[in-house]
Structures are given as structure tokens and as C-alpha cells.
Amino acid sequence: MIIDCHGHYTTAPKALRAWRDAQIENLNTPELGPKVSDLKISDDEIRESIELNQLARMKERGIDVTIFSPQASFMTHHIGDFNTSATWAAICNELCYRVTQLFPKNFIGAAMLPQSPGVDTSTCLPEMRKCINEYGFVAINLNPDPSGGHWRDPPLGHSYWHPIYLEMIALDVPAMIHVSTSCNDCFHTTGAHYLNADTTAFMQCLTSDLFAKFPALRFLIPHGGGAVPYHWGRFRGLAREMNIPDIHQKLLNNIYFDTCVYHQPGINLLTEVIPAKNILFASETFGAVKGIDPDTGFYFDDTRRYLKAVDGLSQQEKEMIFEGNARKVFSRLNARFPA
Amino acid sequence: MIIDCHGHYTTAPKALRAWRDAQIENLNTPELGPKVSDLKISDDEIRESIELNQLARMKERGIDVTIFSPQASFMTHHIGDFNTSATWAAICNELCYRVTQLFPKNFIGAAMLPQSPGVDTSTCLPEMRKCINEYGFVAINLNPDPSGGHWRDPPLGHSYWHPIYLEMIALDVPAMIHVSTSCNDCFHTTGAHYLNADTTAFMQCLTSDLFAKFPALRFLIPHGGGAVPYHWGRFRGLAREMNIPDIHQKLLNNIYFDTCVYHQPGINLLTEVIPAKNILFASETFGAVKGIDPDTGFYFDDTRRYLKAVDGLSQQEKEMIFEGNARKVFSRLNARFPA
């Protein structure tokens, strides 16, 4: 079985965006609507949005299951207040839940949280519990910068985040650390902010005692870990300067990297420097890069192809990356998809 | 000849830091000092700080010349106002100038600018001209985020930066795009902020018409280009989504990457995906990572060793990376060091 641990509902019917636009228009007058019930999306519309897109690609590429969450760039936690985010997260999660119900063999959910800059993170717990316990989701997406490129909330080692960590452990779910749209003109969303956030999150973990405090915590750092594997020597050296003799011991029982790296040399490097046990297959298909690479004739985001071509991995290691590691990190997967 | 294009005076005598501390203490009462003349550093102190450190390593590694600028993390442009930065930059540049006078065969300067957040960049021009014309410096360091991790100034494509670009072209010098210390708790300075800034700067160039407007502009993106080469497929794909068919044509006549990547797999990837003509040798020795890699027994920052070991480069390409490219990008080098 091949499990893609990083998919977003980027192809949701247009009514979703229209609803969000209306919500933003009435940010200061929410009594003018829209109501949650104003959003009308039929099962047929959902089916079509998936069958023609994500599911078609999964079939072409032999991918069995995708861990599926609301569109990351659409979370925009910086907009409005907690109530704005709470309503919006509930709508987006419910839509993903419907996808998982319509395609129960191919999709399982990961929850967007109703984060809002500066707001106590325990406000996220009801939505989180609903998604895990009622919708059968297996993970959350945690935005380390709800301010959207201004980085005004505390780093991940800070107690600000503890309510979410405690609940993750209680529910036995991992978090993918994933920012949303940048509203800072300096950062292009998918070309700079996403990758920067991955590197930043890794370094926040290295400089904190987070995993000593919460040894059961599991973080997936997406986009191949940002700049981290490419600069693995730098990070190993920085760790030693901080009197952390073994970066593996400090971080690699808790941190995992996905394979959303869109060329062969990048996947080669990732699998050369990061232990196979810490790598999870992912493609983020219908994400930042949708086109075909003219140099290869294949989709940039067809990461399965790159992984298959890696020389330095054994068959057993490839199976770990394609399936086994996901079953460990997203442990709730196993109930729905027995090995 | 081997030219290291990325060195900072990180080993300056302690009196320099004490002077800066005193300046910061009297930020609001500059009339209380310190005066520039209060800083006393003898030639012997400078000699010792270089001979025991940078020069010793250069000799061990067979590096002939280092392009040498004030310590990057020490620029801290976010502190005080323009006058604060102007005095501090002048002091730091003069100290580097003295290094280049004491060791004229081994060091040539690159200027720190007296940037200050939100301040018109034409205020930097007198210091820039002095360094190039009087001190014989061959480049500038340009901080794309003088706010120190808050990214409050405009992106590099904005006209805010044009006065500096016009002067760079007039003086025929390149800029290394290098941030300083992060005062945002989210970003570790050398583990996150530096690498993020490299990626961010590259993306700012991709999304602007900067090099169409200023075809003679030359940027060196340090630290191996941040996350860029590792995600080269992503950047090529993003460019195509923006209707930029050829990222090489758009950026690689103006952007260069250094080799400050501290392990063999990273240097292998850099040299595999980025054309040799766009790579310049550098080590940033006595920078972020000073220790020895226990896995190899050699210094993490001994990047010459990694480059020598790369299989995929011809001897001619290696010579370009070690010397020829630096002579093109830092064209003023040639007057002092004829080929």
C-alpha cells in the first residue's frame, strides 16, 4: 500500500471561496452573514472535484490513500478573530470529512485548527476533538505562524502551544507543521514562506526542550524539511556548538520529513542524509507546482517516481517510506486501513 | 589561485564589542559617548586576531584570498537610527580596511552599509563610495531585512532599493545579500534567519522585473542559496506557473550562489543542479559552524574539501568555482590580484 501523507483539498468547489469572501467582507458585521447554512455544495460536486483531480492522479501513480486536509494557503488564520477562524475551520474540516465519506478507501482526514494570532490555543481543542473522534481524522495541521508571515506568536517550544501538544498526545495524533498564506510582501507564499517555516520550525525544536518534555509528540515537517536536509552538516554543527552532541537523539525520535521535493537530486539528498525511518512519502499533488517538467516529461510533483529511482535505499526502506512510517506516525490510520 | 568570497571579521578584538555595547547603552543620549576615537585597537591586535584564526585556516586549506567584510550578525541594523548605523558601519569598515592593509596579499574588503529600517537607502551611498573608492573594497553586503527578522522593509524588487542598485552599477560592484541578527524570537539567527533570507531574496528576484530593469546587477546569495538548490524543481515549476518559461534566463545572469554548505551531499547537490558558472567558492570560516565533524574528522566549514571531492565537475569548472567566477562577479578584484 502507498500512503501519501500530504494532500490538501485545493480543488474544492468554488462556492467555498465565495463563502469565505463573503465572510471576510462582513468581518466587522458578522450578523449580516454569511451563515454556515448558506454554503451549498452537493455530493456530486465534491465527487467531481476529487475524481477529476486528486483521485485521477492517485490512480495514475498507484497511490492508495491520501491523508487529506483543508487547503493550507486558504486557512489564513490572520484574518478576523477566533470566531472567524472557528466557523471557517469547521466548514473546511466538514468538507474534507465528506470527501473521506464519499471515498473511504482513498482519503482519510487531517484537521485544520481554528487558530487565531495571540489567542489561547486551548480554544482549538473542541474542533480538534470533533475531527479526531467524530470525523475519524488521524492528524492535525499546526500553523506555527498564525499571523501569516509576521511571526508574532511564540516559537513552538513555548508553553503557548502546550494545550495542543497535550491533546495531540491524549488523542495519539501527529501534527504537520504547515503555515498558510503570507500577508507579508517580503515572503512569497509557496516559494519562500512555506520553506522558511519548515526550517524555522526545525530550528525552534532544536533550541528547545520540547521533546524532552513531551516525548510522545510527533511532528511532520513538510516540503522535505525546507532547507534542513540540504544544510544537514550546518545543523549537525550548530547542534554541537549548543552542546547537543547528537541531533538524531534530540530530534529524530519526534520529527519526520515528507518527500515533497520536486526533482530527483533533492530526493536523492533527502534519502541520503535523513534516516529512512524519518521520511514519509508525500506529493502534495494539486499544490504549489502543478505542471510538467519539460526536462523529464513528467509532473514535477510525481515524487513516487523520484523515490523509486533512488539507488541508495533498500526495498525495505522504500516500503517504510511509502507505508510503514506513516502507519507509525499517523497511528490511527491502522484502524481504518489494517496492514 | 583560490578565492574565498565569503569571510567576516568575526574575530575582531574585544574592544570593538565593548564600543558597540557602550553605543547601545547611550542610544538616546549619544552626546554621552562613546566617541569614535574612544576605540583603540592596535595593528598588533589586528594581526594576532587574523594570524591565529582566518589566515591560519587559509594556509592550512590553500586559500589565497578572502573577500572580507564586517561580522554579519554584528551589523544589527535594527538598533537605533541612521546615525547609529552610520557611525557603527564606518568603524567596522575601517577595521576591515586595516586588515586588508596589514595583509594585502590575502584579504580584500566588502562593505557593510549603514542601513536603518525605513530610512531612504541613498543615505548609504557616501559610506559605500568611501569603501570602494578609498578603501579599495570590491563589494557590498546588502541586508534585505534591516528590521532584524521582522521583514518590515520592502522586497528587493521595490524602488526603495534603487539608489543602492544604481550605485552598485556605477561602481561595478556586486552585493552579497546577507541579513544580520534576528531579534524575532521565532528565528534562530544562523540556523533559520540566514537560510530563510537567502530563499526569500531569491524568490523576491523571481517575482520582480529587477534584472530586466538593471541587467548589470549582480547578487551573491550566500549559504549555498538557502533552500533554493535543494528545491530547484519547485522553483523551476513555480516559475513556469508564473509564465516564466526559463528561470535560467530570468535569474542566472545576475544571481550567484556561494558554497557555504557544510557537508558533502549538499555540495554534490549544489553543483549538480546549479550551473558551474553561477557558483562561487566560499567557506565563511569562523562563522556559524566552527567545529570538527566527528563523522569525517575534518572541519564542517572546510568546503574546499567537499568541492575537490565532487565527481561531476570538470577541472575547468572547479577552477571557475575557485577563482574565475569570483573574478567576473567581483570584477574589481582583478586590479589588485591580476590573473
Tab-separated table of C-alpha atoms in Angstrom, chain A residues 144 149-155 184-188 190-192 194-197 199-200 203-204 207 223-238 240-242 258 260-263 265-270 272-273 284 287-295 300, chain B residues 144 149-155 184-188 190-192 194-197 199-200 203-204 207 223-238 240-242 258 260-263 265-270 272-273 284 287-295 300:
chain	number	residue	atom	x	y	z
A	144	PRO	CA	3.456	27.909	13.664
A	149	GLY	CA	4.347	35.913	7.665
A	150	HIS	CA	4.846	38.299	10.566
A	151	TRP	CA	5.840	35.611	13.068
A	152	ARG	CA	4.270	37.334	16.053
A	153	ASP	CA	3.321	34.240	18.056
A	154	PRO	CA	5.845	32.413	20.252
A	155	PRO	CA	8.138	29.669	18.932
A	184	ASN	CA	3.944	39.934	4.409
A	185	ASP	CA	5.018	41.287	0.999
A	186	CYS	CA	8.561	40.040	1.582
A	187	PHE	CA	7.559	36.373	1.530
A	188	HIS	CA	6.114	34.613	-1.490
A	190	THR	CA	4.732	28.785	-1.616
A	191	GLY	CA	8.239	29.782	-2.740
A	192	ALA	CA	9.550	31.360	0.455
A	194	TYR	CA	6.404	27.578	3.307
A	195	LEU	CA	10.050	26.558	3.062
A	196	ASN	CA	11.179	29.152	5.615
A	197	ALA	CA	8.565	27.908	8.076
A	199	THR	CA	13.412	25.400	8.505
A	200	THR	CA	12.261	27.710	11.283
A	203	MET	CA	15.370	25.111	14.498
A	204	GLN	CA	12.743	26.001	17.135
A	207	THR	CA	16.736	25.130	20.543
A	223	HIS	CA	8.283	20.122	1.842
A	224	GLY	CA	11.186	17.830	2.537
A	225	GLY	CA	12.065	19.774	5.679
A	226	GLY	CA	12.580	23.167	3.991
A	227	ALA	CA	16.332	23.828	3.880
A	228	VAL	CA	17.229	21.326	6.618
A	229	PRO	CA	18.481	18.248	4.756
A	230	TYR	CA	20.447	20.357	2.252
A	231	HIS	CA	22.189	22.008	5.207
A	232	TRP	CA	22.329	18.897	7.388
A	233	GLY	CA	26.040	19.499	8.080
A	234	ARG	CA	25.245	23.028	9.245
A	235	PHE	CA	22.514	21.773	11.589
A	236	ARG	CA	24.688	18.987	12.965
A	237	GLY	CA	27.458	21.526	13.532
A	238	LEU	CA	25.138	24.094	15.121
A	240	ARG	CA	27.334	20.591	18.597
A	241	GLU	CA	28.037	24.284	19.229
A	242	MET	CA	24.958	24.224	21.513
A	258	ASP	CA	7.871	14.371	3.940
A	260	CYS	CA	7.536	16.976	-1.272
A	261	VAL	CA	10.768	17.789	-3.088
A	262	TYR	CA	10.170	18.121	-6.798
A	263	HIS	CA	13.280	16.858	-8.536
A	265	PRO	CA	18.648	15.404	-6.918
A	266	GLY	CA	16.619	16.747	-3.996
A	267	ILE	CA	15.048	13.355	-3.221
A	268	ASN	CA	18.471	11.737	-3.550
A	269	LEU	CA	19.899	14.130	-0.975
A	270	LEU	CA	16.941	13.762	1.407
A	272	GLU	CA	20.997	10.104	1.706
A	273	VAL	CA	21.203	12.291	4.803
A	284	GLU	CA	1.032	17.476	-2.164
A	287	GLY	CA	-0.374	22.019	-4.640
A	288	ALA	CA	2.239	24.665	-5.344
A	289	VAL	CA	3.589	23.110	-8.532
A	290	LYS	CA	1.058	21.522	-10.848
A	291	GLY	CA	2.886	21.394	-14.157
A	292	ILE	CA	5.012	19.000	-16.121
A	293	ASP	CA	8.791	19.276	-16.028
A	294	PRO	CA	9.862	19.815	-19.638
A	295	ASP	CA	13.242	18.240	-18.849
A	300	PHE	CA	7.182	17.928	-11.042
B	144	PRO	CA	17.308	42.673	2.765
B	149	GLY	CA	13.673	39.246	11.484
B	150	HIS	CA	10.507	41.307	11.205
B	151	TRP	CA	10.799	41.899	7.472
B	152	ARG	CA	9.227	45.347	7.548
B	153	ASP	CA	11.128	46.879	4.613
B	154	PRO	CA	10.041	46.316	1.006
B	155	PRO	CA	11.176	43.330	-1.068
B	184	ASN	CA	12.444	37.952	16.355
B	185	ASP	CA	12.285	35.063	18.848
B	186	CYS	CA	10.875	32.785	16.164
B	187	PHE	CA	14.044	32.820	14.065
B	188	HIS	CA	17.372	31.440	15.229
B	190	THR	CA	22.305	31.345	11.859
B	191	GLY	CA	20.033	28.269	11.749
B	192	ALA	CA	16.850	29.834	10.408
B	194	TYR	CA	20.136	33.382	7.416
B	195	LEU	CA	18.837	30.480	5.324
B	196	ASN	CA	15.309	31.901	5.159
B	197	ALA	CA	16.665	35.222	3.934
B	199	THR	CA	15.447	31.705	-0.074
B	200	THR	CA	13.332	34.831	0.370
B	203	MET	CA	12.021	34.433	-4.614
B	204	GLN	CA	11.823	38.238	-4.477
B	207	THR	CA	8.695	37.668	-8.739
B	223	HIS	CA	24.885	29.804	2.334
B	224	GLY	CA	24.516	27.845	-0.868
B	225	GLY	CA	21.336	29.741	-1.740
B	226	GLY	CA	19.367	28.767	1.387
B	227	ALA	CA	16.772	26.189	0.350
B	228	VAL	CA	16.870	27.036	-3.352
B	229	PRO	CA	19.086	24.363	-4.931
B	230	TYR	CA	17.507	21.580	-2.800
B	231	HIS	CA	14.107	22.690	-4.126
B	232	TRP	CA	15.295	23.574	-7.627
B	233	GLY	CA	12.431	21.559	-9.146
B	234	ARG	CA	9.929	23.510	-7.072
B	235	PHE	CA	11.417	26.841	-8.181
B	236	ARG	CA	11.549	25.805	-11.825
B	237	GLY	CA	7.930	24.688	-11.549
B	238	LEU	CA	6.810	27.843	-9.749
B	240	ARG	CA	6.538	28.114	-15.133
B	241	GLU	CA	3.281	28.693	-13.230
B	242	MET	CA	4.167	32.409	-13.347
B	258	ASP	CA	28.287	30.564	-2.715
B	260	CYS	CA	28.820	27.626	2.300
B	261	VAL	CA	27.121	24.237	2.595
B	262	TYR	CA	28.782	22.145	5.254
B	263	HIS	CA	28.594	18.541	4.114
B	265	PRO	CA	25.855	15.647	-0.088
B	266	GLY	CA	24.856	19.326	-0.030
B	267	ILE	CA	27.809	20.397	-2.177
B	268	ASN	CA	27.107	17.489	-4.535
B	269	LEU	CA	23.527	18.685	-4.982
B	270	LEU	CA	24.500	22.340	-5.407
B	272	GLU	CA	24.597	19.086	-9.800
B	273	VAL	CA	21.657	21.460	-10.213
B	284	GLU	CA	32.593	31.642	5.883
B	287	GLY	CA	31.268	31.686	11.068
B	288	ALA	CA	28.181	29.794	12.236
B	289	VAL	CA	29.817	26.387	12.464
B	290	LYS	CA	33.360	26.302	13.790
B	291	GLY	CA	33.759	22.693	14.899
B	292	ILE	CA	35.028	19.429	13.502
B	293	ASP	CA	32.599	16.910	12.064
B	294	PRO	CA	33.110	13.748	14.126
B	295	ASP	CA	31.944	11.663	11.161
B	300	PHE	CA	32.421	21.264	8.866
